[in-house]
mmCIF file of C-alpha atoms and ligand atoms in Angstrom:
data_model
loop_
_atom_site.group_PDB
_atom_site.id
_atom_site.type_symbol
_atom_site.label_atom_id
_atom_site.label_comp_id
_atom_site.label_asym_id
_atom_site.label_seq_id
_atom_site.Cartn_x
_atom_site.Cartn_y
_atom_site.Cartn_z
ATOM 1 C CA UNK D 957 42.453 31.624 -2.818
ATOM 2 C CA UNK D 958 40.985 31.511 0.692
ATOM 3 C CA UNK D 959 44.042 31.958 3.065
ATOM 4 C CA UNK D 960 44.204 30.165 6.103
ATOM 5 C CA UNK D 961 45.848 30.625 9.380
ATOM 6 C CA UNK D 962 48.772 28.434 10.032
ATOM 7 C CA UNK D 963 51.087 26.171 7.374
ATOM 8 C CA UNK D 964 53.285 23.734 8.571
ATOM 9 C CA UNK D 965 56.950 24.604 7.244
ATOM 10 C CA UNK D 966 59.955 22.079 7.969
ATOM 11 C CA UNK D 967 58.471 21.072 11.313
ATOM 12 C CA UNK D 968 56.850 23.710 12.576
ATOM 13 C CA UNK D 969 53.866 25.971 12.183
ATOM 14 C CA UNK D 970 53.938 29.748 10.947
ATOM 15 C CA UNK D 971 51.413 31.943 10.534
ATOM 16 C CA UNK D 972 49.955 31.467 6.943
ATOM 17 C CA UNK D 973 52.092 34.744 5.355
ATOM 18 C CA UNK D 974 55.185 33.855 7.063
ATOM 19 C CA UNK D 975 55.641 30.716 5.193
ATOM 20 C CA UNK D 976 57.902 32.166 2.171
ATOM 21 C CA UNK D 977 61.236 30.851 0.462
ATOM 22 C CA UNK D 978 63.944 33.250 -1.621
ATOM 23 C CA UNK D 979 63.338 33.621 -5.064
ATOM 24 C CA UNK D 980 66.578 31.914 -5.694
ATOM 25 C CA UNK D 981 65.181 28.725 -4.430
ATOM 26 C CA UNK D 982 66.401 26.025 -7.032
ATOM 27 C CA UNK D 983 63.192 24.719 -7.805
ATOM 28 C CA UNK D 984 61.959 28.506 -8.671
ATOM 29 C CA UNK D 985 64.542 27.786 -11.471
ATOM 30 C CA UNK D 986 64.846 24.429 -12.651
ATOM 31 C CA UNK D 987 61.323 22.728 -11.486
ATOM 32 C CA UNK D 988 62.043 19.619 -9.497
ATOM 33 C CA UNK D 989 59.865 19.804 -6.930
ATOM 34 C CA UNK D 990 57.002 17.137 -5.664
ATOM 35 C CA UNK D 991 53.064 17.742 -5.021
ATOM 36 C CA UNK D 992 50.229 15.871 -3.213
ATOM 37 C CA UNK D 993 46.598 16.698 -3.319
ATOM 38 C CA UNK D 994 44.631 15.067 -0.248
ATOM 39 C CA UNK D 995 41.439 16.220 0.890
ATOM 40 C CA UNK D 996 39.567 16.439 4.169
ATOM 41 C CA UNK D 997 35.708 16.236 4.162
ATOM 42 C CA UNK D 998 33.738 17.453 7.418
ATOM 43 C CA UNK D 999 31.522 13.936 8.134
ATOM 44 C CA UNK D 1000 29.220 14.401 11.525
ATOM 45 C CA UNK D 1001 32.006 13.297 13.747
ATOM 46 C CA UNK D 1002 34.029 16.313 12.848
ATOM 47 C CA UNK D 1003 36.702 16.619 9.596
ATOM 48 C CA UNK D 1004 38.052 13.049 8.275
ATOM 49 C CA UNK D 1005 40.825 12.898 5.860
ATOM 50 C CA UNK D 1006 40.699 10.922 3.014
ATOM 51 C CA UNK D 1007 43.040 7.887 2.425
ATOM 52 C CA UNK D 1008 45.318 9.893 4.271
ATOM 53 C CA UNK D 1009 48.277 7.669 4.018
ATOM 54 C CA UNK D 1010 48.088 6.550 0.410
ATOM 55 C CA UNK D 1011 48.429 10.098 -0.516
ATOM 56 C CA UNK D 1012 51.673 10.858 2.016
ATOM 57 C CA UNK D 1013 53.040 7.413 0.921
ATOM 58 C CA UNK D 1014 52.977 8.871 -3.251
ATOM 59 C CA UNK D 1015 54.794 12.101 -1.766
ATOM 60 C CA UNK D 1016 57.642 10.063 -0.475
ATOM 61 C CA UNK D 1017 57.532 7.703 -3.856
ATOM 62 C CA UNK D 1018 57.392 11.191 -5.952
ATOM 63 C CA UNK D 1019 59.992 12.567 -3.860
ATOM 64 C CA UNK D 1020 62.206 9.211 -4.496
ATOM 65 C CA UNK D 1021 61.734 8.698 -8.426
ATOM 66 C CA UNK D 1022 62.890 12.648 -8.654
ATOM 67 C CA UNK D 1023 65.714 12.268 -6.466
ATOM 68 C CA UNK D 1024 64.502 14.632 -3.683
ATOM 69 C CA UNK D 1025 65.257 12.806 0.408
ATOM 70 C CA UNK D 1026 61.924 14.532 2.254
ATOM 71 C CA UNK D 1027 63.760 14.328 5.771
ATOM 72 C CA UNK D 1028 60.351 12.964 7.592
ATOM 73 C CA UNK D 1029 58.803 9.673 7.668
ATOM 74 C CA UNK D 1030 55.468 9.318 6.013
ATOM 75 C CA UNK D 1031 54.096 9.058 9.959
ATOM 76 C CA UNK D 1032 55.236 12.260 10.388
ATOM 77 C CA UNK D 1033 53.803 13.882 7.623
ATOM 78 C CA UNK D 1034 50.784 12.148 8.167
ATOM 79 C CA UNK D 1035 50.671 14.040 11.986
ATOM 80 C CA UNK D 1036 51.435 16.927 11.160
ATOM 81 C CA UNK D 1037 48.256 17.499 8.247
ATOM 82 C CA UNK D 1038 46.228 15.996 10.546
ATOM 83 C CA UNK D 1039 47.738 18.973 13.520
ATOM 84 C CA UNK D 1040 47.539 21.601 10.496
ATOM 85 C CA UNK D 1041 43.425 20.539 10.126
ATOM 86 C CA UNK D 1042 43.205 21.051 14.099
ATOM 87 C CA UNK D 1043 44.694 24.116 14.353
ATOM 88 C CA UNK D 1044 43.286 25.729 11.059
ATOM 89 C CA UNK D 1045 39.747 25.538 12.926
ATOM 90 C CA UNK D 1046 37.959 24.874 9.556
ATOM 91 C CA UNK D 1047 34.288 25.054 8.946
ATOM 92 C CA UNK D 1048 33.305 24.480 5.645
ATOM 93 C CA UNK D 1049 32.057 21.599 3.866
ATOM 94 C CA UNK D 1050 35.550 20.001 3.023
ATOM 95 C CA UNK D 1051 39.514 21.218 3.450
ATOM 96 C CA UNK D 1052 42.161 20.645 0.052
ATOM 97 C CA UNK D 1053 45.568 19.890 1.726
ATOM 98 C CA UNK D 1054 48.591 20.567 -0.339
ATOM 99 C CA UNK D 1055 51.890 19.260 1.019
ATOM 100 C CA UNK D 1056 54.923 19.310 -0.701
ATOM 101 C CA UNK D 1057 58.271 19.024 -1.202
ATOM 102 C CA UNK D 1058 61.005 21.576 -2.863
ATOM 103 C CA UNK D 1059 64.388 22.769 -3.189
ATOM 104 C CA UNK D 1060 65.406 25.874 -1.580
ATOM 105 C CA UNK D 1061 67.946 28.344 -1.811
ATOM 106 C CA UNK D 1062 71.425 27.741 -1.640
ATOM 107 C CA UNK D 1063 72.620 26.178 -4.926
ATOM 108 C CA UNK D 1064 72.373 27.337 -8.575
ATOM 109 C CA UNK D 1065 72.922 24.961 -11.258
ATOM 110 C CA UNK D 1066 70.967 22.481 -12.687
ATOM 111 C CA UNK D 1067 72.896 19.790 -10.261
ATOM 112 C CA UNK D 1068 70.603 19.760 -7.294
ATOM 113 C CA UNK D 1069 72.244 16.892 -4.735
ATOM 114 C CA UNK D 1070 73.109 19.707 -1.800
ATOM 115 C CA UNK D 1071 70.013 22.008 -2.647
ATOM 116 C CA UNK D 1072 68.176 22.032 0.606
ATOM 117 C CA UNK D 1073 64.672 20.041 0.859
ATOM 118 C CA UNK D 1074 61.621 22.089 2.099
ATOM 119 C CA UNK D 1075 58.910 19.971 3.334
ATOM 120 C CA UNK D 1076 55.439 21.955 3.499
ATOM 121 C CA UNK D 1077 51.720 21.387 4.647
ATOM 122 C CA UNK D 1078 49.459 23.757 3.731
ATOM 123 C CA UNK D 1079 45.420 23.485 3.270
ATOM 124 C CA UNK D 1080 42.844 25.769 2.480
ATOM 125 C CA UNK D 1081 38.613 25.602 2.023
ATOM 126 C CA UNK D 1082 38.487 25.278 -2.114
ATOM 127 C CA UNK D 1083 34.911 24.978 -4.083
ATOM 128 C CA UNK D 1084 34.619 22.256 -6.493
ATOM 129 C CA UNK D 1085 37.445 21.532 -9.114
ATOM 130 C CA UNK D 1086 35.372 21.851 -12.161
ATOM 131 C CA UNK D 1087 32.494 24.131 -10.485
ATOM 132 C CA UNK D 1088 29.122 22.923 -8.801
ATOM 133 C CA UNK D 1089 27.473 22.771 -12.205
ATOM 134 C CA UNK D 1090 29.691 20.665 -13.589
ATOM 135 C CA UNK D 1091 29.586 17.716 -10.490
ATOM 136 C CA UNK D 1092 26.115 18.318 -11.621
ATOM 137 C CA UNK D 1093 25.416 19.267 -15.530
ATOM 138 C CA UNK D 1094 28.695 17.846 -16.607
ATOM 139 C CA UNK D 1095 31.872 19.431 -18.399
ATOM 140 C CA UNK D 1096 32.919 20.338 -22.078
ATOM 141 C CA UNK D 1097 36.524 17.872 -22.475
ATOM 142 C CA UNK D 1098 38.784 19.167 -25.601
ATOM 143 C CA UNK D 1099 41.514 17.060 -26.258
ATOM 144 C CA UNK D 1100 44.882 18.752 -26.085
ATOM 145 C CA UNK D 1101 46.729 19.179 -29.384
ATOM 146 C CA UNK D 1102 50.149 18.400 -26.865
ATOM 147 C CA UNK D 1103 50.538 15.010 -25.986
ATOM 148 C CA UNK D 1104 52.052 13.855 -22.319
ATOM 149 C CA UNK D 1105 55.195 13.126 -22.887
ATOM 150 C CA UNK D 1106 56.671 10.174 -23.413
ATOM 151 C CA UNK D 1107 57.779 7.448 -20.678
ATOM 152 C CA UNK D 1108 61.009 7.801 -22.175
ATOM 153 C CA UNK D 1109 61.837 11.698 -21.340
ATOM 154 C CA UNK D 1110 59.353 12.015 -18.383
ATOM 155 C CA UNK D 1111 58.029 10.264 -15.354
ATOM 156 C CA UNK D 1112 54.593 10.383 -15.066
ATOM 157 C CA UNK D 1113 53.902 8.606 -12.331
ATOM 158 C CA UNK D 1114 55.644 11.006 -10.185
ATOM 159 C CA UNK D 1115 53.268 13.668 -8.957
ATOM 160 C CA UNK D 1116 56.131 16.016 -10.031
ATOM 161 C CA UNK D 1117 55.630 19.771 -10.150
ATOM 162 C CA UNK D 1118 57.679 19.639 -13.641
ATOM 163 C CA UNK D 1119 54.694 17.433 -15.008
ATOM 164 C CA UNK D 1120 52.192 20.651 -14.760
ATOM 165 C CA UNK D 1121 54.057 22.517 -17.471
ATOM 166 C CA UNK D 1122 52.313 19.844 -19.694
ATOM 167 C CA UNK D 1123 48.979 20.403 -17.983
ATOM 168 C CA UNK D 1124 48.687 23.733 -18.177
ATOM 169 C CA UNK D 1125 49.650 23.977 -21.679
ATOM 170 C CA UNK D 1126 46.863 21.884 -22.229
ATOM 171 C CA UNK D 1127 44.110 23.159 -19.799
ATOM 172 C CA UNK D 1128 44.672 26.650 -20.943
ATOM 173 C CA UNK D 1129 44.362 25.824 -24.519
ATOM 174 C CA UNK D 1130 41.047 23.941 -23.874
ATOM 175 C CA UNK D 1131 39.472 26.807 -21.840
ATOM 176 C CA UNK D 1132 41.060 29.271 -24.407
ATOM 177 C CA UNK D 1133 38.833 27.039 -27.122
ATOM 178 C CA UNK D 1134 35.586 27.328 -24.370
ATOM 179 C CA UNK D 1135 35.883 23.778 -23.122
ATOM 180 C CA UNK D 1136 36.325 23.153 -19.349
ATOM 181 C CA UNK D 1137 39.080 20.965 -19.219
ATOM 182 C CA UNK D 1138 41.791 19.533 -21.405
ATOM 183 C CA UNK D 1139 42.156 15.155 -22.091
ATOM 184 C CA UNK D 1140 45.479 14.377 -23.040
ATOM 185 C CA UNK D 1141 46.719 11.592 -25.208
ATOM 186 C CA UNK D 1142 49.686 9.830 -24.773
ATOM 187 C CA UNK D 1143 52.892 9.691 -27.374
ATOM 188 C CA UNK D 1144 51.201 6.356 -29.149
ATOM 189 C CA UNK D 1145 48.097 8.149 -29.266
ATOM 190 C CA UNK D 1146 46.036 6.718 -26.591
ATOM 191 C CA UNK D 1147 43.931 8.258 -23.517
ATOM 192 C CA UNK D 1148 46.149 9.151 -21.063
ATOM 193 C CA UNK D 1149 44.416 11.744 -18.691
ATOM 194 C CA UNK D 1150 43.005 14.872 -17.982
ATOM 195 C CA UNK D 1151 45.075 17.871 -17.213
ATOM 196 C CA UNK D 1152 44.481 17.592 -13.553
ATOM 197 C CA UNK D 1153 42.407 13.789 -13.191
ATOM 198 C CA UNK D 1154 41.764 10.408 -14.417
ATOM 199 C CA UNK D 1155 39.331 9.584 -17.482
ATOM 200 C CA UNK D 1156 36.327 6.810 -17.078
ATOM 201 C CA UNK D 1157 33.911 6.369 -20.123
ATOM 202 C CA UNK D 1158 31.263 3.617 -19.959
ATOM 203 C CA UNK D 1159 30.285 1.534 -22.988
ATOM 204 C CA UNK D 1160 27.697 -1.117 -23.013
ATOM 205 C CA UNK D 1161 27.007 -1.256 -19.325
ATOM 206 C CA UNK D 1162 31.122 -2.058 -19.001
ATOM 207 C CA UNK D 1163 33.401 0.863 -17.383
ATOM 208 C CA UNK D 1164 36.360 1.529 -19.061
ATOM 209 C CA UNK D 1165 39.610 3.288 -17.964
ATOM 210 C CA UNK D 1166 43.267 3.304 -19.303
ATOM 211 C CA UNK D 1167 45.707 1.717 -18.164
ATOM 212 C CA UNK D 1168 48.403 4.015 -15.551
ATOM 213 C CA UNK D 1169 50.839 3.584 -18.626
ATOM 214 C CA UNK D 1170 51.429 7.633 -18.578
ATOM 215 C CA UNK D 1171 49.741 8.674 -16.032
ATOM 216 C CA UNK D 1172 49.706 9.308 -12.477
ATOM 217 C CA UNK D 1173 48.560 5.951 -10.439
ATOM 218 C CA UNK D 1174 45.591 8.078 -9.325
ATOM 219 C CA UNK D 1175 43.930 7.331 -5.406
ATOM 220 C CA UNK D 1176 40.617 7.846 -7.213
ATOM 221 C CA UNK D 1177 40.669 6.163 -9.840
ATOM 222 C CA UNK D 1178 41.516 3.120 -7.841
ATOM 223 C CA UNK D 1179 38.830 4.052 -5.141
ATOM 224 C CA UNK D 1180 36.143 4.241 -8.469
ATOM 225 C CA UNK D 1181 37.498 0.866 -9.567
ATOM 226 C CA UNK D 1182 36.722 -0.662 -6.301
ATOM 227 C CA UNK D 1183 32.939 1.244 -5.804
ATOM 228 C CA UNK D 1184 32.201 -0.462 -9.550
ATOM 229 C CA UNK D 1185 33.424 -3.747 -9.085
ATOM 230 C CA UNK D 1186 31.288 -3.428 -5.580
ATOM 231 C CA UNK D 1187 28.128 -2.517 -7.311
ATOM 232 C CA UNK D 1188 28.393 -5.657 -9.611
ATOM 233 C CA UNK D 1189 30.069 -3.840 -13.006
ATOM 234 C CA UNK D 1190 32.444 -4.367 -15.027
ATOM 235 C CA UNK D 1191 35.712 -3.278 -15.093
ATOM 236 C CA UNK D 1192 38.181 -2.560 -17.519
ATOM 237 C CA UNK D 1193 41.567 -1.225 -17.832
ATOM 238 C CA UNK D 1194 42.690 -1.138 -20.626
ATOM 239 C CA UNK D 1195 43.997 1.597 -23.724
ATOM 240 C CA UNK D 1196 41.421 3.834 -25.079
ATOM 241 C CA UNK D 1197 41.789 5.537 -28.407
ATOM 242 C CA UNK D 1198 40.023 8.802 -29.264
ATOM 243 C CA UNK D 1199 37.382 7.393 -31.676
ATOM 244 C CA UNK D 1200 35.981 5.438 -28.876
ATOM 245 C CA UNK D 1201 35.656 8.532 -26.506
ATOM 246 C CA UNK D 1202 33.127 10.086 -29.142
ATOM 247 C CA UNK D 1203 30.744 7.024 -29.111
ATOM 248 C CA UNK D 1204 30.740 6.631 -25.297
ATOM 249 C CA UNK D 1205 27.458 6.108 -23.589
ATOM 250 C CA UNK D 1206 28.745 8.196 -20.156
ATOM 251 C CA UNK D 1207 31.804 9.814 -19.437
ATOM 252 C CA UNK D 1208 33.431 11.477 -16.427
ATOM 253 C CA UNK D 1209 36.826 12.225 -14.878
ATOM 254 C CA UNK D 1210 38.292 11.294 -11.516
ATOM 255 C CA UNK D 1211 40.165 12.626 -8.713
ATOM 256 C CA UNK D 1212 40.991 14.104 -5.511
ATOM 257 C CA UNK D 1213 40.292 17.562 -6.512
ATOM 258 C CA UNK D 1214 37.562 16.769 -9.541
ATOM 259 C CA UNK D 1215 35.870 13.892 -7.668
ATOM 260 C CA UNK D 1216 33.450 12.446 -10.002
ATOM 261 C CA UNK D 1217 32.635 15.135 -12.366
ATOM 262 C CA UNK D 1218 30.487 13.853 -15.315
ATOM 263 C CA UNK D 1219 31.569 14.756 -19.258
ATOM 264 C CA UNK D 1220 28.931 15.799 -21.647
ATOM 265 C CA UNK D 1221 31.128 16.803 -24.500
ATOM 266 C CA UNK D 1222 34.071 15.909 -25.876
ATOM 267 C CA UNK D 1223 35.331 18.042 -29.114
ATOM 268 C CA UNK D 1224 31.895 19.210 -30.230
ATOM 269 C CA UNK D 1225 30.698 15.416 -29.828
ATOM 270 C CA UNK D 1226 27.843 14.907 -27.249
ATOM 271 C CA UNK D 1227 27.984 11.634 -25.180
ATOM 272 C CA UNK D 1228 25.414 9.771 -24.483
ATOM 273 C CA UNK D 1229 22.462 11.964 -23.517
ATOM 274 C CA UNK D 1230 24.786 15.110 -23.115
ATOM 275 C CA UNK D 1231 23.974 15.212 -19.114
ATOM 276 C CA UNK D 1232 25.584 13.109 -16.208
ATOM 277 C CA UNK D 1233 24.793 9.807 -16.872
ATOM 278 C CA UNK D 1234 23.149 6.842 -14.935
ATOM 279 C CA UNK D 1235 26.148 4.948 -14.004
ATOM 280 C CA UNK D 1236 28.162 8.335 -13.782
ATOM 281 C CA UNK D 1237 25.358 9.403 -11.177
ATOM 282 C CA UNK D 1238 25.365 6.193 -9.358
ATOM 283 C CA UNK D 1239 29.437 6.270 -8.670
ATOM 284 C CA UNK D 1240 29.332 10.065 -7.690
ATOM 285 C CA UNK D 1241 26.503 9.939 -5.330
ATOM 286 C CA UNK D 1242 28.188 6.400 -3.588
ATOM 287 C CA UNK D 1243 32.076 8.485 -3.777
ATOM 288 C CA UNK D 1244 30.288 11.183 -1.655
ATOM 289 C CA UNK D 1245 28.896 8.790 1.125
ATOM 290 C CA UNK D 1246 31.953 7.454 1.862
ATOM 291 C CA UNK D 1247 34.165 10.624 1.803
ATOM 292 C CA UNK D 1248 31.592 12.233 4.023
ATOM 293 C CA UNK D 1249 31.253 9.123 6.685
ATOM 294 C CA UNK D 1250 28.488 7.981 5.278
ATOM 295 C CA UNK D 1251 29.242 4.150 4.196
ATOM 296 C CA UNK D 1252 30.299 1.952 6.723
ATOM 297 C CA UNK D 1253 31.815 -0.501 4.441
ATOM 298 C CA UNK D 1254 34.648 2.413 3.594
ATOM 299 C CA UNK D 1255 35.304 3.706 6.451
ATOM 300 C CA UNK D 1256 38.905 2.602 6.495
ATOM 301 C CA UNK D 1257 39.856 5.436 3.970
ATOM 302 C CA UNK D 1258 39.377 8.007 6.408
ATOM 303 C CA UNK D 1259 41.173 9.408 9.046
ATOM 304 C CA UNK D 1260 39.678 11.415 11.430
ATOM 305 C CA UNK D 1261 41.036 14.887 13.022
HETATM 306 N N1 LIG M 2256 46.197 12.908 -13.045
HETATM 307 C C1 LIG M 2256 46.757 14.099 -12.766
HETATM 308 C C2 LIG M 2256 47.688 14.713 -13.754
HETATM 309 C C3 LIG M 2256 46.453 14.755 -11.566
HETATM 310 O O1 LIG M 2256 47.000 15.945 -11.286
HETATM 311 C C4 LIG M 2256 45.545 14.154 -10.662
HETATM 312 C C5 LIG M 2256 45.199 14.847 -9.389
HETATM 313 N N2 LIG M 2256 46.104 14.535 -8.366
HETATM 314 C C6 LIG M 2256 44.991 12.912 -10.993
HETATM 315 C C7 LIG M 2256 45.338 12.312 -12.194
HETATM 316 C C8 LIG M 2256 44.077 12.214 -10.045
HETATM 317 O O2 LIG M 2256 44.827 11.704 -8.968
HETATM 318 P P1 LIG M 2256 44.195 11.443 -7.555
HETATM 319 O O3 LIG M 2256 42.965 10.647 -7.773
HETATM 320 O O4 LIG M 2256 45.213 10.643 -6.821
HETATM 321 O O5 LIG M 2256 43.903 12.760 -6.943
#
């Protein structure tokens, strides 16, 4: 990864290597820990981040379904990524911010109530999720042979750290089998999501996308929803069973990280014409204006530096 220069740690800002924890920290150990993904795109009136709050708001939720008390206020948090982008002096095209939440050293034992909470804000300059060629060609989907796990032993709409075990099962086995990314089912087996971001398939001019039943309530996927419905389509949430992925018109996933990356195969089936498609095209090119600056009409999803 591309280091940067400063991260801010519990309030203040260290040089990048100086931000470390003990290897005894609890969440080292037992995983409860809680992740955001933001991102920060460099628009001509310098680097804007993108529905800034929604994603700080989700770290507090996260925090609060895995019973983790992040000791700052979402305004807070909020400051001090937009301070971290201002000091970091960026310059590329567009900054990934990480900040999180995790337990540090102190306690051992699966009980976690007086493990101390580490709050951190890091970003860095990252290259395309799924590669340049994919935002452009598309990407080869294998669904997972693991399922997510069920809403009974797991919370999936926590943007919990504990919830990538399940992901990277999954992606690894996918790119092990020379697809790009893993789709998993969920326990009833229906779409649930991509390893890392939400799934969109189009069918008859209508977009389809399942519901958040077992999934993260994805920013992007909302933000898609809304860019559709704008442009006039169509759209549905609702479940999605695997059959129907194979006989989709268009394809593509969804998220902070992934953005609008197009699907052209899914387990050795080719959808629709096996390149991005129209609508697929359409949605991406619009996301980009408006996470660059360049559509007016969204311009209240950004926050600029
Ligand atoms: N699902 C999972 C499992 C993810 O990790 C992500 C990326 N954060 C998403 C969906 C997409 O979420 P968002 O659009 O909020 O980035």
């Amino acid at each position: 990864m591309d280091a940067a220069k400063y991260i801010w740690m519990n309030g203040e800002f260290k040089p990048w290597h100086d931000a470390q924890t003990h290897v005894l920290s609890h969440t080292l150990h037992y995983g409860n820990g809680v992740i955001e993904g933001t991102k920060a795109y460099k628009t001509k009136d310098g680097y804007a981040i993108f529905r800034l709050n929604d994603h700080t708001t989700r770290l507090k939720e996260s925090a609060k379904m895995t019973l983790m008390d992040i000791p700052y206020t979402v305004e807070e948090m909020n400051e001090a990524q937009l301070e971290l982008l201002r000091r970091n002096e960026f310059t590329g095209d567009n900054v990934y911010i990480r900040p999180f939440a995790f337990l540090g050293y102190g306690i051992m034992g699966v009980y976690h109530k007086n493990a101390p909470v580490e709050t951190v804000m890091a970003a860095w300059e990252w290259g395309a999720y799924l590669g340049e060629e994919g935002l452009k060609s598309g990407i080869k989907l294998k669904i997972a042979s693991m399922t997510r796990p069920a809403n009974t032993s797991n919370m999936g709409k926590a943007k919990a750290t504990a919830n990538y075990l399940n992901s990277q099962m999954a992606k690894y086995e996918a790119i092990d089998c020379g697809y790009d990314e893993a789709l998993l089912l969920d326990d009833q087996g229906y779409v649930a999501e991509a390893s890392g971001a939400s799934f969109f398939m189009v069918k008859n001019g209508q977009i389809i996308t399942p519901p958040n039943d077992n999934s993260l309530v994805s920013i992007t996927q909302k933000t898609v929803i809304e860019i559709a419905q704008d442009m006039g389509y169509e759209v549905i949430h609702r479940r999605i069973s695997r059959e129907e992925v194979y006989i989709a018109d268009e394809a593509f996933l969804t998220g902070t990280a992934a953005e609008i990356t197009p699907v052209r195969i899914v387990d050795a089936r080719t959808i629709g014409k096996g390149s991005r498609g129209e609508i697929t095209e359409k949605i991406q090119s619009t996301y980009f204006d408006i996470v660059f600056g360049r559509n007016e009409k969204y311009k209240h999803y950004l926050t600029y530096i």
